[in-house]
Short mmCIF file of C-alpha atoms in Angstrom, two decimals:
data_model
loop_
_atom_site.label_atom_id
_atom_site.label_comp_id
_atom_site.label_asym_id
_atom_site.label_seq_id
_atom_site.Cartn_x
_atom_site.Cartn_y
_atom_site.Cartn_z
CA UNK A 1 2.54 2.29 27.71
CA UNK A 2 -0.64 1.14 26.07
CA UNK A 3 -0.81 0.52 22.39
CA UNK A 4 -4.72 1.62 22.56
CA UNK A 5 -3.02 4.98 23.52
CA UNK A 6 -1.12 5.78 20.40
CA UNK A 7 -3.05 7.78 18.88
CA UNK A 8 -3.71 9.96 21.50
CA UNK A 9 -5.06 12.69 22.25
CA UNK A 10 -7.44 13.33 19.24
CA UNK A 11 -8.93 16.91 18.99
CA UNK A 12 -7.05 19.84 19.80
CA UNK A 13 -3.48 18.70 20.07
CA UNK A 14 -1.61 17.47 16.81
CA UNK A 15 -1.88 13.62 16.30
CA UNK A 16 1.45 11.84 17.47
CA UNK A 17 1.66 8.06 18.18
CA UNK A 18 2.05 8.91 21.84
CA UNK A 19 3.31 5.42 22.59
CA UNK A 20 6.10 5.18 20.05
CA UNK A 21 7.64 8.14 20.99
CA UNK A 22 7.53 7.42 24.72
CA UNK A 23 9.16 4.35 23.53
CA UNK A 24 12.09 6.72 21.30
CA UNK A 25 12.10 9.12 24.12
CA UNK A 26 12.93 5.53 26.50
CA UNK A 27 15.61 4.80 23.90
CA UNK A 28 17.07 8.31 24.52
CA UNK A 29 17.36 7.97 27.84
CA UNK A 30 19.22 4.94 27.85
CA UNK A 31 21.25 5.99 25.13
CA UNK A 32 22.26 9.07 27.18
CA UNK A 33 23.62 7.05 30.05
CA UNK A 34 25.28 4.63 27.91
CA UNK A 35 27.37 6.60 26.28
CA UNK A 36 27.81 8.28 30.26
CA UNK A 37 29.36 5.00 31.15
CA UNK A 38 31.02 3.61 27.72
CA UNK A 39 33.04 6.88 27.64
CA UNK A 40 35.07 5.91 30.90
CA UNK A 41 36.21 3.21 29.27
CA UNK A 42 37.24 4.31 25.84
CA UNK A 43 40.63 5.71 24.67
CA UNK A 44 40.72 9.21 24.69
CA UNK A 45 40.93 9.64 20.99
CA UNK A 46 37.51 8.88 21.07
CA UNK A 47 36.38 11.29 23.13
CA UNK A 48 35.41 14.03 20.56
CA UNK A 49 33.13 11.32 18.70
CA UNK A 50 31.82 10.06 22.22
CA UNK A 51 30.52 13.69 22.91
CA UNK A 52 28.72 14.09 19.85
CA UNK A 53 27.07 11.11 19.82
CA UNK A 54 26.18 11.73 24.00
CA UNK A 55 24.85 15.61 22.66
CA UNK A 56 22.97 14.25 19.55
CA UNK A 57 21.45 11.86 22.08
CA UNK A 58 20.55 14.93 24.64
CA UNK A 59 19.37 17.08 21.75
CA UNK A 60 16.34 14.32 20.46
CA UNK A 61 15.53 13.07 24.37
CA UNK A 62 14.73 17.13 24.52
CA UNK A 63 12.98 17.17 21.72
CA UNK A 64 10.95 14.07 21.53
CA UNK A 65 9.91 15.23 25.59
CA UNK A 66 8.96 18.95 23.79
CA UNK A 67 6.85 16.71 21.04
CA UNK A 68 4.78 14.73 23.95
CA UNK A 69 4.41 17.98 26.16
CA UNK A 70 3.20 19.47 22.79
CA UNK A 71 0.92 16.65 22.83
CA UNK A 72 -0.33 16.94 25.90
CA UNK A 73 1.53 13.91 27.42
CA UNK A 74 3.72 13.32 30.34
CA UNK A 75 7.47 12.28 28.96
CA UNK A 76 8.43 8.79 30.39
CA UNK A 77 11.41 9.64 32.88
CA UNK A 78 15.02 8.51 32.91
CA UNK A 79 15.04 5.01 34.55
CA UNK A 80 17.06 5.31 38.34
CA UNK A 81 18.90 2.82 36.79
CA UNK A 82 19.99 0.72 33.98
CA UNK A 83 21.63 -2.84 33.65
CA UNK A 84 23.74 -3.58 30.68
CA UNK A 85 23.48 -6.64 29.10
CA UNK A 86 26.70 -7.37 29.85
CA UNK A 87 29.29 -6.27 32.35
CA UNK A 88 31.12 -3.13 30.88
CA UNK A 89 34.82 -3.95 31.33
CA UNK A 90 36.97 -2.76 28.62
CA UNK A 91 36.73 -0.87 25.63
CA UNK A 92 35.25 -3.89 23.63
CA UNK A 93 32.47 -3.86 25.57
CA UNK A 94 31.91 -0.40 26.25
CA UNK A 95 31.65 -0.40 22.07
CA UNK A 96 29.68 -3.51 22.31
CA UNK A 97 27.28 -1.59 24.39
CA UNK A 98 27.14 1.91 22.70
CA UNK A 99 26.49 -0.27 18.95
CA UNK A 100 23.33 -1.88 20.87
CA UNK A 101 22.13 1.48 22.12
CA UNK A 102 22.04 2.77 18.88
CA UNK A 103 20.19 -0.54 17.79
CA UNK A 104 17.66 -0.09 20.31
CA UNK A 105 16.97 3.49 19.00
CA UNK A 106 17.22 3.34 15.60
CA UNK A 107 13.95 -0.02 16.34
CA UNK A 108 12.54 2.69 18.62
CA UNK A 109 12.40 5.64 15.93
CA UNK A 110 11.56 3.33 13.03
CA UNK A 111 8.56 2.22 14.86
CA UNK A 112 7.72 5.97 15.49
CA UNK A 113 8.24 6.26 11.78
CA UNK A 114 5.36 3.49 11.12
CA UNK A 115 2.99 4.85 13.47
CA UNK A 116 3.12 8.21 12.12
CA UNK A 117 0.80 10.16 9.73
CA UNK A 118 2.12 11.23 7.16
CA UNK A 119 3.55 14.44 7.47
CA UNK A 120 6.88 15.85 7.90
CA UNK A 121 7.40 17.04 11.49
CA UNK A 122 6.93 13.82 13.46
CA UNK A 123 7.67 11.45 10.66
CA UNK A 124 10.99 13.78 9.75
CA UNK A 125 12.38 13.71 12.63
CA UNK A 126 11.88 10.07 13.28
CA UNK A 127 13.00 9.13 9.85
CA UNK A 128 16.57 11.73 10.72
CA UNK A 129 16.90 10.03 14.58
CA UNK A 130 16.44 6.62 12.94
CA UNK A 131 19.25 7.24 9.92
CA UNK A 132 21.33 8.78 12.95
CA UNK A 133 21.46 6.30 14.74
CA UNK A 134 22.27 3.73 12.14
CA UNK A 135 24.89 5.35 11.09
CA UNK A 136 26.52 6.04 14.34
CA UNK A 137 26.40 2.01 15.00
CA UNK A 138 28.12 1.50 11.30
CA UNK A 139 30.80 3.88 12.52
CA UNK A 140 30.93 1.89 15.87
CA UNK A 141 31.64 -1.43 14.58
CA UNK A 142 33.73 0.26 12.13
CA UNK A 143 36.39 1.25 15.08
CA UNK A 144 35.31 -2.08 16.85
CA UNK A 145 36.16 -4.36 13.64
CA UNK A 146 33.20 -5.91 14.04
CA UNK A 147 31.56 -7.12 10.17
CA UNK A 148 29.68 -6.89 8.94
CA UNK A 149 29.18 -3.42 9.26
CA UNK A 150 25.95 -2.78 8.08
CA UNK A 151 22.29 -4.14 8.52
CA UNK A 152 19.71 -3.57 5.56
CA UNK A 153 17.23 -2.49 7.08
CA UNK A 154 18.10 -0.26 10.12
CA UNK A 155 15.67 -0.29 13.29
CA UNK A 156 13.86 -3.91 11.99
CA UNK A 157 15.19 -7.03 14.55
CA UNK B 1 20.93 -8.20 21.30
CA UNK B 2 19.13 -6.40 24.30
CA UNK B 3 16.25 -8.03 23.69
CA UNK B 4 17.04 -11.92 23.88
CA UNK B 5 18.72 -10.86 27.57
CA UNK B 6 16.22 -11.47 30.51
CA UNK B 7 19.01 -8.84 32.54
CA UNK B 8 17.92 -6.13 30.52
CA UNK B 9 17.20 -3.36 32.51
CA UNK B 10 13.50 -2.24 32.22
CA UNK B 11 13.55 0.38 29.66
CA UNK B 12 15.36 -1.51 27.33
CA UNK B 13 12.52 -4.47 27.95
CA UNK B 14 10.02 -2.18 27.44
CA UNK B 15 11.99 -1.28 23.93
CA UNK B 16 11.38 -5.36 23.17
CA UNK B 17 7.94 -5.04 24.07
CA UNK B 18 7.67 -2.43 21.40
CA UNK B 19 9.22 -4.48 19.13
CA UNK B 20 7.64 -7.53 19.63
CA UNK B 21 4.44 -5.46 19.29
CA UNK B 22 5.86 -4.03 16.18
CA UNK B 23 5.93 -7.41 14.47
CA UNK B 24 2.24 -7.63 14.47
CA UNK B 25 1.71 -4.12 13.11
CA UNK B 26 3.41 -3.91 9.86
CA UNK B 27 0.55 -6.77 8.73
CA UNK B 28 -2.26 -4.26 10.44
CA UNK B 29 -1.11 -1.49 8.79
CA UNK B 30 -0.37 -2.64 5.18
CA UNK B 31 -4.42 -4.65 5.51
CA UNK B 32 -6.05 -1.17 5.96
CA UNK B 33 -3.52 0.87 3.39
CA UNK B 34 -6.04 2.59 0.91
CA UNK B 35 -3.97 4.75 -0.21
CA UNK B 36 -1.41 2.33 -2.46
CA UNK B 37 -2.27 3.64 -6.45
CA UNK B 38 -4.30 0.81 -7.45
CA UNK B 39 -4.80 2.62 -10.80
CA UNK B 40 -3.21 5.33 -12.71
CA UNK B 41 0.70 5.69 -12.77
CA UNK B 42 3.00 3.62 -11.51
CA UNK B 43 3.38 2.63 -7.46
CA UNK B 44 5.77 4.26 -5.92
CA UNK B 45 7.59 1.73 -4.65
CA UNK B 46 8.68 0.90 -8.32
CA UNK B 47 11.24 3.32 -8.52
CA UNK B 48 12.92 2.19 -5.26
CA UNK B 49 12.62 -1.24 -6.51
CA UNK B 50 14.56 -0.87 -9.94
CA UNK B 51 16.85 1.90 -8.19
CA UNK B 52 18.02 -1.40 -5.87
CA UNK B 53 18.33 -3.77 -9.02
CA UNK B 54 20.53 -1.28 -10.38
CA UNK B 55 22.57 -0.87 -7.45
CA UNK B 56 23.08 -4.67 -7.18
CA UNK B 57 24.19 -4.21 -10.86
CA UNK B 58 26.66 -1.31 -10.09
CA UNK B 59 27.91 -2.71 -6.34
CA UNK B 60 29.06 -6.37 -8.48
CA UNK B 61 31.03 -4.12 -11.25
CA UNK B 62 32.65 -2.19 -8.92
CA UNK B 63 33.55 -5.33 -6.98
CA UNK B 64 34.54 -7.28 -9.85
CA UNK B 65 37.18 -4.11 -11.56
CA UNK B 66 38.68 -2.81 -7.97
CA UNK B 67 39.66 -5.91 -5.67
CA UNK B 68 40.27 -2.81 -2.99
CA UNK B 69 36.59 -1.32 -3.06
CA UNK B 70 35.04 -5.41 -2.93
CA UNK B 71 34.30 -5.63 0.68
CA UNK B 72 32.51 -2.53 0.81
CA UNK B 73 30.98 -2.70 -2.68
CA UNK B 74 29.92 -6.67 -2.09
CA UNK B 75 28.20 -5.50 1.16
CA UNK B 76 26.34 -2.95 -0.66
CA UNK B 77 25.28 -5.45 -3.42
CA UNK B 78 24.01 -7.36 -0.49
CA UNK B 79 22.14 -5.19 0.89
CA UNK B 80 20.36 -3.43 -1.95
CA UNK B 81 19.74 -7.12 -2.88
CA UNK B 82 17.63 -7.29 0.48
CA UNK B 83 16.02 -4.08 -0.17
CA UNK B 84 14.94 -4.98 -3.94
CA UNK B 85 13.86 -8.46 -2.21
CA UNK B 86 11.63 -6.57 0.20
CA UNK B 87 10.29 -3.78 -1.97
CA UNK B 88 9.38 -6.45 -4.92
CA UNK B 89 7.55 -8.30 -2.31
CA UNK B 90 5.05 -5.31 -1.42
CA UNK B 91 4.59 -4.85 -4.74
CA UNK B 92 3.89 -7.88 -5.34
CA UNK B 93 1.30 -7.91 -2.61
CA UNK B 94 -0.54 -4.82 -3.65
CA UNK B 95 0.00 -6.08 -7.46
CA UNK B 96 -0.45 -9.62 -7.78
CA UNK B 97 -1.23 -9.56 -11.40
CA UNK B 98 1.38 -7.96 -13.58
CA UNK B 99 1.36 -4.34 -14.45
CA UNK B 100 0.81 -2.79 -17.68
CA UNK B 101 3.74 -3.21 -19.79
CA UNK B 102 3.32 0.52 -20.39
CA UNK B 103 4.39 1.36 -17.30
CA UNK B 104 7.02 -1.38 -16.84
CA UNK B 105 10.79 -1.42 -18.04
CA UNK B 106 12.77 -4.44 -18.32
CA UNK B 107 15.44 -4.07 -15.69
CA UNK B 108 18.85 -3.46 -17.36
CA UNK B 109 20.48 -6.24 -18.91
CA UNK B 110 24.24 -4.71 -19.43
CA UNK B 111 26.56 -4.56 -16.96
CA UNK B 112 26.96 -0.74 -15.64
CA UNK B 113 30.48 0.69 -16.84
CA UNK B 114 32.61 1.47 -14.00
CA UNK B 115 35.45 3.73 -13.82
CA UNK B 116 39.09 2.01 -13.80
CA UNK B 117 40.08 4.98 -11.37
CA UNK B 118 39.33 3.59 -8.23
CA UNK B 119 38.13 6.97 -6.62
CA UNK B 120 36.05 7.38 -9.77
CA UNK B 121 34.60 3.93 -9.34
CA UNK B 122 34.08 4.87 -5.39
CA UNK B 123 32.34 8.09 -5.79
CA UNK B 124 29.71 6.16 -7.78
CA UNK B 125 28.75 4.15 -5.30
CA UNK B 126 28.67 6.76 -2.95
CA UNK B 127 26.42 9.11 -5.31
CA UNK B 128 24.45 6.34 -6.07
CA UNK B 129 23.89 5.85 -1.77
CA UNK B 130 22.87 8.96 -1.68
CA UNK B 131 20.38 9.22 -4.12
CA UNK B 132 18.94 6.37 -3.19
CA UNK B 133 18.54 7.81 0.46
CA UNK B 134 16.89 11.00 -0.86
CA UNK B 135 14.56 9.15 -2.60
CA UNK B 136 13.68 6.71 -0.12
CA UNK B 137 13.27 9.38 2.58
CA UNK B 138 11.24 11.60 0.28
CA UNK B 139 8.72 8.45 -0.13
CA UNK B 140 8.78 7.63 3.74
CA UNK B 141 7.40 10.96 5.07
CA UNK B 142 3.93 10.39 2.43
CA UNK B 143 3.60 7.06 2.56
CA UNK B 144 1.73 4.79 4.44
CA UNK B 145 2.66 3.50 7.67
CA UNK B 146 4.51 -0.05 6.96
CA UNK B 147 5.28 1.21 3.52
CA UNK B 148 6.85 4.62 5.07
CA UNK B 149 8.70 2.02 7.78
CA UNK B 150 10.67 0.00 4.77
CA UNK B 151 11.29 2.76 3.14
CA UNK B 152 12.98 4.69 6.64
CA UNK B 153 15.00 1.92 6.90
CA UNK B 154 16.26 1.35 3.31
CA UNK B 155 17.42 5.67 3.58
CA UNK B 156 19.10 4.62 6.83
CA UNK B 157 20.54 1.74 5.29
CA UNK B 158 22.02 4.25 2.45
CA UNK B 159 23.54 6.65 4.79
CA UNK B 160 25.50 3.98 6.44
CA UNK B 161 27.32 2.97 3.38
CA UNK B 162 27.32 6.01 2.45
CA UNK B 163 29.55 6.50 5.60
CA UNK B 164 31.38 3.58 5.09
CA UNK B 165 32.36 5.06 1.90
CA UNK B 166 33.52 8.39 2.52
#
């Protein structure tokens, strides 16, 4: 993905930063098959939580892939394959991993959110994907015990 | 967390490249923003700003009347702290000199009451979360690019204590 091309295509199609959303829509995908894998080794009184958080993630892949098609752009596929950055064991790491998904897509959506104009499709739903995600990682380390619990400012290293 | 990991699979290194990349934009954006009030009423980022100081205000009252509500009402404080930090500091950039005392308030100097009913006390904090996310994310979809960025991630940062308080 080339910076140069994020503010592509001019003209006929709206203007989207092509590049940060390819970037959100990467997020997505690797959000999707982390909470595939995390959910095997969670209780099952997580379960209900784990599926919304797996369909929220499903819902904005679709959409941000809708926004670049929109655009004119080819949406980045799903990698083959992913490697966690650590070995997914037990449910501490399986929440471990699922709290750094959301990280990665709440940076990913803020960044979208920056590169923007100002208007309230794009920016909107960046601005809702990036509060969504934050929140979902609060609520993570909120069953994981892990403090503290919040970050100020969500989607910012 | 991903990032720092040379493991990472690629689409999550591709997410650090983004980031990394990020870290040079905010300065790119915010040199080229023309459209920051230079004149005229206030900048909008003053109303965030204050809104934070007073949170800070309200999060230490709470903390200091209901011993049960600290944790989550000290983390608050913290955090609003951060955000007033932050949003000072733009202003500050755009504004070096100080503004017309017309269109400045002295932030306020008495400590906010607070509820001895715990819930009472709670539900403060909570509606003042969500105001402050409402008006953060009304800023964020106008505003300029690095501008509309802080302010995305100070309505995020609302909604999570927000959650953490309900």
């Amino acid at each position: 993905m080339s910076p140069r091309g994020d503010r592509e295509p001019r003209g006929t199609a709206r203007q989207v930063p092509v590049a940060a959303l390819q970037g959100a829509l990467a997020a997505e995908h690797a959000a999707v098959w982390v909470y595939g894998v995390a959910g095997a080794f969670m209780p099952a009184t997580l379960a209900r939580r784990l599926d919304e958080a797996t369909t929220a993630h499903q819902a904005r892949r679709d959409a941000t892939e809708r926004m670049l098609m929109d655009a004119g752009v080819p949406p980045v596929p799903p990698e083959p394959g992913y490697l966690s950055p650590e070995p997914v064991t037990d449910a501490a790491s399986a929440l471990r991993l699922v709290i750094t998904a959301e990280t990665d897509a709440a940076a990913a959506w803020r960044s979208v959110v920056e590169r923007s104009p100002a208007d309230p499709d794009v920016r909107g739903a960046a601005l809702e994907a990036l509060t969504a995600a934050a929140v979902r990682a609060t609520r993570w380390r909120q069953t994981a015990g892990t403090v503290p619990l919040t970050v100020p400012f969500p989607g910012t290293p | 967390m991903f990032q720092a990991r040379p493991s990472r699979r690629q689409a999550l290194a591709a997410g650090a490249t983004t980031a990394a990349l990020l870290l040079a934009g905010p300065a790119a954006v915010a040199g080229c923003t023309a459209s920051v009030p230079g004149s005229g009423g206030p900048d909008p980022l003053e109303g965030p700003a204050r809104r934070a100081e007073a949170d800070v205000a309200l999060a230490a009252a709470v903390a200091g009347t209901h011993s049960t509500l600290a944790a989550a009402a000290n983390a608050l404080g913290a955090d609003r702290a951060a955000h007033a930090r932050a949003l000072r500091a733009e202003l500050h950039r755009v504004h070096p000199d100080p503004m017309p005392s017309s269109t400045v308030k002295p932030p306020p100097t008495v400590a906010p009451a607070v509820s001895p009913d715990q819930a009472v006390a709670q539900a403060a904090l909570t509606q003042a979360m969500r105001a402050a996310q409402d008006e953060a994310a009304e800023l964020a979809i106008t505003l300029p690019g690095y501008r509309a960025a802080l302010l995305a991630s100070v309505a995020a940062c609302c909604a999570t204590h927000t959650a953490v308080l309900t």
